[in-house]
Amino acid sequence: MWLKYGVNEDGILVCIEDITRGKTSLKCLYCNGELTAKKGKLKEHHFAHHGETCRPVANQEFPTLPLYDNFNIQLSSKDLAQLKLLWKEYGAKNYPTSSYLVTPGLIKAGMLKKNVYIKPPAYEFINLGKIPIGALELTQFNAVQEPLLLKKLLKLELAFKHAEYKNAPDLAYRLTDLKLYRAQLKRILSCTLYFLDIQTNKGTLYKIGVTTRPVTMRVAEVEIDLLAHYQTVAIKVLGSWAHRGNVELYFKHRYRDFNHPIGSLTEYYKFNTEAIKIVLSDLQQMQPKVLSQVEMDILEDKPNLIQVAV
């Protein structure tokens, strides 16, 4: 996990993607230390302290969005490898999995559930267990992730209220946690997901991405980027989905085998005829997102704490 937000002199949280690389005037939310924007090509873009990193950031104690940029669900490398093997041999074929093949770690993480109505009882994959493998369709991914996003928001709100009631010494940290999490939620809700068909003189490419601006503006930038690599570029928008910034990274995880980097450009894909049919169906099955009152309040930066049902 990386720190991706700093606070400016007006107390506004600023995302790493909205500034240029190098030293900034932004401060750490937790310690008020000065921050540098690290925006290289190998690691995720993030903020680093000019001096010593404070404890919450160094220990990665700050809150992040569930199932947003890490899809291993905190499985050990051994459990993750076993999960992938079980999917290949059983889950992908809709076969039940014998109990002796399922590790305690997979059971504890809720990757599979026991079906007691078959003889002998055996385990079957649930939707959560399909996410580390990238086997869950986008619509079902949203159905799994969205309740977790709001549940974690409620947990952070309650932690802040409890600290406030007790006048606890960590009250400032709890408030910072809540502000940081709300900023992350606002970011993905503010973004529109888009999918592009790109015809070049060397063949067809596809691109997934998100933007907070009109998609047409982003398309113009994409064309400029690609003309440095191709003689001709013709772009068609195959679809856009407002408030679906949460989907981009899971899409990349799900279709990683088709990724086609172009120099430092990493969001491009090559799909064959059959694969693109599956991808388009996957995307087109997503219904327009209807914002809840909680989500609308976050987008409007309403400062009051919001009560949500678990």
XYZ file of C-alpha atoms in Angstrom:
310
model
C 0.000 0.000 0.000
C 1.223 3.469 -0.879
C 0.213 6.910 0.357
C -1.603 8.506 -2.569
C -2.970 11.679 -0.972
C -1.425 14.788 0.498
C -3.097 17.853 1.974
C -2.608 21.378 0.623
C -2.478 24.666 2.519
C -6.267 24.969 2.301
C -6.766 21.599 3.969
C -7.891 19.928 0.734
C -6.748 16.393 -0.033
C -4.906 16.104 -3.353
C -4.429 12.829 -5.238
C -0.994 11.830 -6.542
C -2.438 11.613 -10.070
C -3.378 15.298 -10.023
C 0.116 16.733 -9.605
C 3.494 16.522 -11.320
C 6.401 14.480 -10.012
C 8.995 15.847 -7.600
C 8.895 17.959 -4.453
C 5.511 19.395 -3.570
C 4.002 21.892 -1.161
C 1.675 19.176 0.112
C 1.873 17.792 3.633
C 1.303 14.358 5.132
C -2.172 13.983 6.603
C -0.804 12.233 9.680
C 2.391 14.089 10.616
C 2.271 17.305 8.544
C 5.625 16.373 7.019
C 6.597 17.564 3.541
C 5.937 15.194 0.649
C 7.563 14.296 -2.656
C 5.513 12.910 -5.539
C 7.043 9.673 -6.798
C 5.748 9.008 -10.316
C 8.145 6.569 -11.940
C 7.497 3.732 -14.384
C 8.080 0.737 -12.108
C 6.247 1.352 -8.829
C 2.757 2.701 -8.303
C 2.611 6.486 -8.126
C 2.747 7.587 -4.493
C 3.899 10.219 -2.019
C 7.073 9.858 0.025
C 8.207 11.940 2.978
C 11.120 14.323 2.464
C 12.588 13.071 5.723
C 11.751 10.127 7.944
C 8.445 8.435 7.179
C 5.908 8.719 9.988
C 4.642 5.593 11.735
C 1.121 5.356 10.213
C 2.532 5.538 6.690
C 5.630 3.427 7.347
C 3.506 0.695 8.924
C 0.791 1.049 6.272
C -1.801 1.679 8.967
C -3.876 4.039 6.841
C -7.169 2.806 5.321
C -7.491 1.738 1.691
C -10.430 0.714 -0.465
C -11.320 -2.993 -0.264
C -10.638 -4.938 -3.466
C -9.473 -1.839 -5.327
C -5.792 -2.341 -6.100
C -5.035 -5.612 -4.313
C -7.001 -8.704 -5.251
C -5.135 -11.372 -3.279
C -7.405 -10.800 -0.261
C -4.409 -11.140 2.086
C -3.858 -14.773 1.158
C -0.438 -16.255 1.772
C 1.552 -17.141 -1.331
C 0.951 -20.822 -0.563
C -2.814 -20.391 -0.224
C -2.979 -18.240 -3.352
C -1.115 -20.866 -5.365
C -3.461 -23.568 -4.063
C -6.507 -21.438 -4.887
C -5.324 -21.011 -8.481
C -4.709 -24.741 -8.774
C -8.144 -25.598 -7.370
C -9.778 -23.201 -9.802
C -7.946 -24.688 -12.769
C -8.707 -28.290 -11.838
C -12.156 -27.925 -10.269
C -13.739 -24.461 -10.156
C -13.399 -23.637 -13.855
C -15.071 -26.968 -14.660
C -17.805 -26.542 -12.031
C -16.526 -29.584 -10.173
C -16.819 -29.773 -6.370
C -13.516 -29.720 -4.494
C -12.662 -32.420 -1.971
C -12.283 -31.181 1.595
C -8.734 -32.478 1.951
C -7.571 -30.172 -0.879
C -8.862 -26.965 0.727
C -6.365 -25.355 3.109
C -7.442 -23.794 6.440
C -6.284 -20.416 5.106
C -8.704 -20.595 2.181
C -11.574 -21.562 4.471
C -10.765 -18.757 6.916
C -10.611 -16.214 4.073
C -14.002 -17.382 2.792
C -12.809 -18.343 -0.670
C -14.942 -21.488 -0.849
C -17.978 -22.815 0.986
C -18.948 -26.363 1.845
C -21.919 -27.837 0.029
C -23.449 -30.318 2.475
C -26.181 -31.335 0.052
C -23.862 -33.388 -2.134
C -22.386 -36.750 -1.169
C -19.766 -36.665 0.089
C -19.868 -32.978 1.143
C -17.352 -30.890 -0.798
C -16.317 -27.272 -1.314
C -17.388 -24.912 -4.087
C -16.052 -21.509 -5.129
C -17.998 -18.445 -4.071
C -17.746 -15.098 -5.868
C -15.155 -13.725 -3.444
C -12.915 -16.706 -4.144
C -12.979 -16.010 -7.876
C -11.533 -12.499 -7.503
C -7.864 -13.400 -6.832
C -7.930 -15.502 -9.995
C -9.715 -12.856 -12.060
C -12.537 -15.274 -12.846
C -15.400 -13.113 -11.571
C -17.401 -11.115 -14.125
C -17.350 -7.327 -13.746
C -21.010 -7.039 -12.740
C -20.559 -9.621 -9.998
C -17.319 -7.966 -8.916
C -19.256 -4.740 -8.335
C -21.847 -6.660 -6.336
C -19.101 -8.026 -4.062
C -17.023 -4.867 -3.705
C -19.626 -2.129 -3.281
C -21.066 -3.372 0.053
C -17.506 -3.788 1.368
C -16.701 -0.178 0.457
C -19.640 1.157 2.462
C -19.127 -1.285 5.318
C -15.562 -0.058 5.778
C -16.762 3.555 5.670
C -19.186 2.782 8.480
C -16.432 1.079 10.477
C -14.212 4.165 10.192
C -17.078 6.482 11.129
C -17.849 4.425 14.218
C -14.164 4.343 15.188
C -14.055 8.138 14.965
C -17.264 8.564 16.957
C -16.004 6.187 19.634
C -12.699 8.065 19.904
C -14.592 11.355 20.043
C -16.892 10.087 22.801
C -13.935 8.813 24.830
C -11.800 11.856 23.981
C -9.171 9.273 23.067
C -5.570 10.281 22.303
C -5.887 8.819 18.794
C -8.877 11.010 17.906
C -6.899 13.000 15.325
C -5.713 9.785 13.654
C -9.251 8.412 13.484
C -10.483 11.626 11.858
C -7.605 11.538 9.375
C -8.385 7.910 8.541
C -11.974 8.864 7.802
C -11.031 11.859 5.644
C -8.520 9.810 3.670
C -10.966 6.997 3.036
C -13.710 9.381 1.944
C -11.253 11.024 -0.472
C -10.488 7.643 -2.024
C -14.182 6.865 -2.365
C -14.828 10.247 -3.936
C -12.042 9.620 -6.435
C -13.470 6.383 -7.816
C -17.020 7.750 -7.800
C -15.878 10.842 -9.712
C -14.273 8.775 -12.462
C -15.832 7.531 -15.672
C -14.599 4.186 -16.958
C -14.073 4.046 -20.731
C -13.132 1.380 -23.280
C -11.624 2.254 -26.651
C -11.210 0.499 -29.998
C -8.030 1.770 -31.668
C -7.231 1.082 -35.317
C -3.578 1.609 -36.239
C -1.478 0.887 -39.302
C -0.172 -2.172 -37.407
C -3.486 -3.608 -36.281
C -6.202 -3.224 -33.650
C -5.635 -2.248 -30.036
C -7.994 -1.750 -27.122
C -7.619 0.527 -24.126
C -9.250 0.635 -20.706
C -9.025 3.757 -18.582
C -10.725 6.217 -16.259
C -11.064 9.969 -16.359
C -12.694 12.742 -14.359
C -12.999 14.846 -17.528
C -15.124 14.346 -20.648
C -14.032 11.143 -22.386
C -13.517 13.050 -25.645
C -10.733 15.063 -24.019
C -9.002 11.891 -22.890
C -9.362 10.354 -26.363
C -7.520 13.310 -27.884
C -4.625 12.739 -25.473
C -4.557 9.012 -26.244
C -4.298 9.778 -29.952
C -1.305 12.046 -29.362
C 0.392 9.360 -27.251
C -0.103 6.690 -29.911
C 0.992 8.799 -32.873
C 4.478 8.640 -31.388
C 4.386 4.880 -32.069
C 2.109 4.475 -35.118
C 1.677 6.242 -38.445
C -2.130 6.218 -38.304
C -4.501 6.106 -35.337
C -8.317 6.020 -35.418
C -10.136 5.788 -32.078
C -13.707 4.740 -31.350
C -15.304 4.833 -27.906
C -16.959 1.451 -27.376
C -18.453 2.370 -24.035
C -18.286 4.580 -20.969
C -19.628 4.047 -17.461
C -20.009 6.962 -15.057
C -18.982 6.490 -11.397
C -17.219 3.197 -12.196
C -13.645 4.146 -11.351
C -13.535 1.105 -9.075
C -13.551 -1.301 -12.046
C -10.417 -0.263 -13.954
C -7.809 -2.102 -11.893
C -9.886 -5.247 -11.593
C -10.334 -5.242 -15.378
C -6.542 -5.091 -15.723
C -6.221 -7.961 -13.266
C -8.900 -10.041 -14.984
C -7.533 -9.557 -18.516
C -3.832 -9.299 -17.683
C -2.919 -12.081 -20.127
C -4.008 -9.827 -23.010
C -2.066 -6.763 -21.873
C 0.021 -5.173 -24.646
C 2.346 -2.435 -23.320
C 3.539 0.129 -25.838
C 6.735 1.595 -24.476
C 5.749 3.173 -21.156
C 2.030 3.000 -22.044
C 0.539 0.105 -20.102
C -3.254 0.288 -20.453
C -3.452 -1.269 -23.918
C -4.669 -4.727 -24.885
C -4.772 -7.064 -27.847
C -7.787 -9.370 -28.007
C -8.559 -11.946 -30.665
C -12.032 -12.165 -32.214
C -13.461 -14.506 -29.590
C -11.836 -12.766 -26.632
C -13.140 -9.303 -27.539
C -16.690 -10.682 -27.671
C -16.281 -11.897 -24.089
C -14.756 -8.593 -22.974
C -17.489 -6.474 -24.551
C -20.190 -8.683 -23.059
C -18.503 -8.405 -19.666
C -18.442 -4.607 -19.874
C -21.883 -4.170 -21.409
C -23.563 -6.230 -18.703
C -22.684 -3.531 -16.177
C -25.779 -1.498 -15.460
C -25.512 2.294 -15.012
C -24.486 2.936 -11.437
C -27.205 4.428 -9.256
C -25.593 6.440 -6.490
C -26.762 5.871 -2.935
C -27.360 8.834 -0.641
C -24.065 8.066 1.071
C -22.202 8.187 -2.240
C -23.928 11.400 -3.311
C -22.949 13.023 -0.017
C -19.331 11.981 -0.542
C -19.293 13.413 -4.067
C -20.738 16.663 -2.730
C -18.164 16.781 0.105
C -20.800 16.971 2.802
C -18.838 17.165 6.062
C -21.319 15.432 8.359
C -20.834 11.772 9.245
C -23.230 9.477 7.433
C -25.106 6.556 8.890
C -25.268 3.551 6.554
C -26.690 0.104 7.023
C -24.266 -2.786 7.084
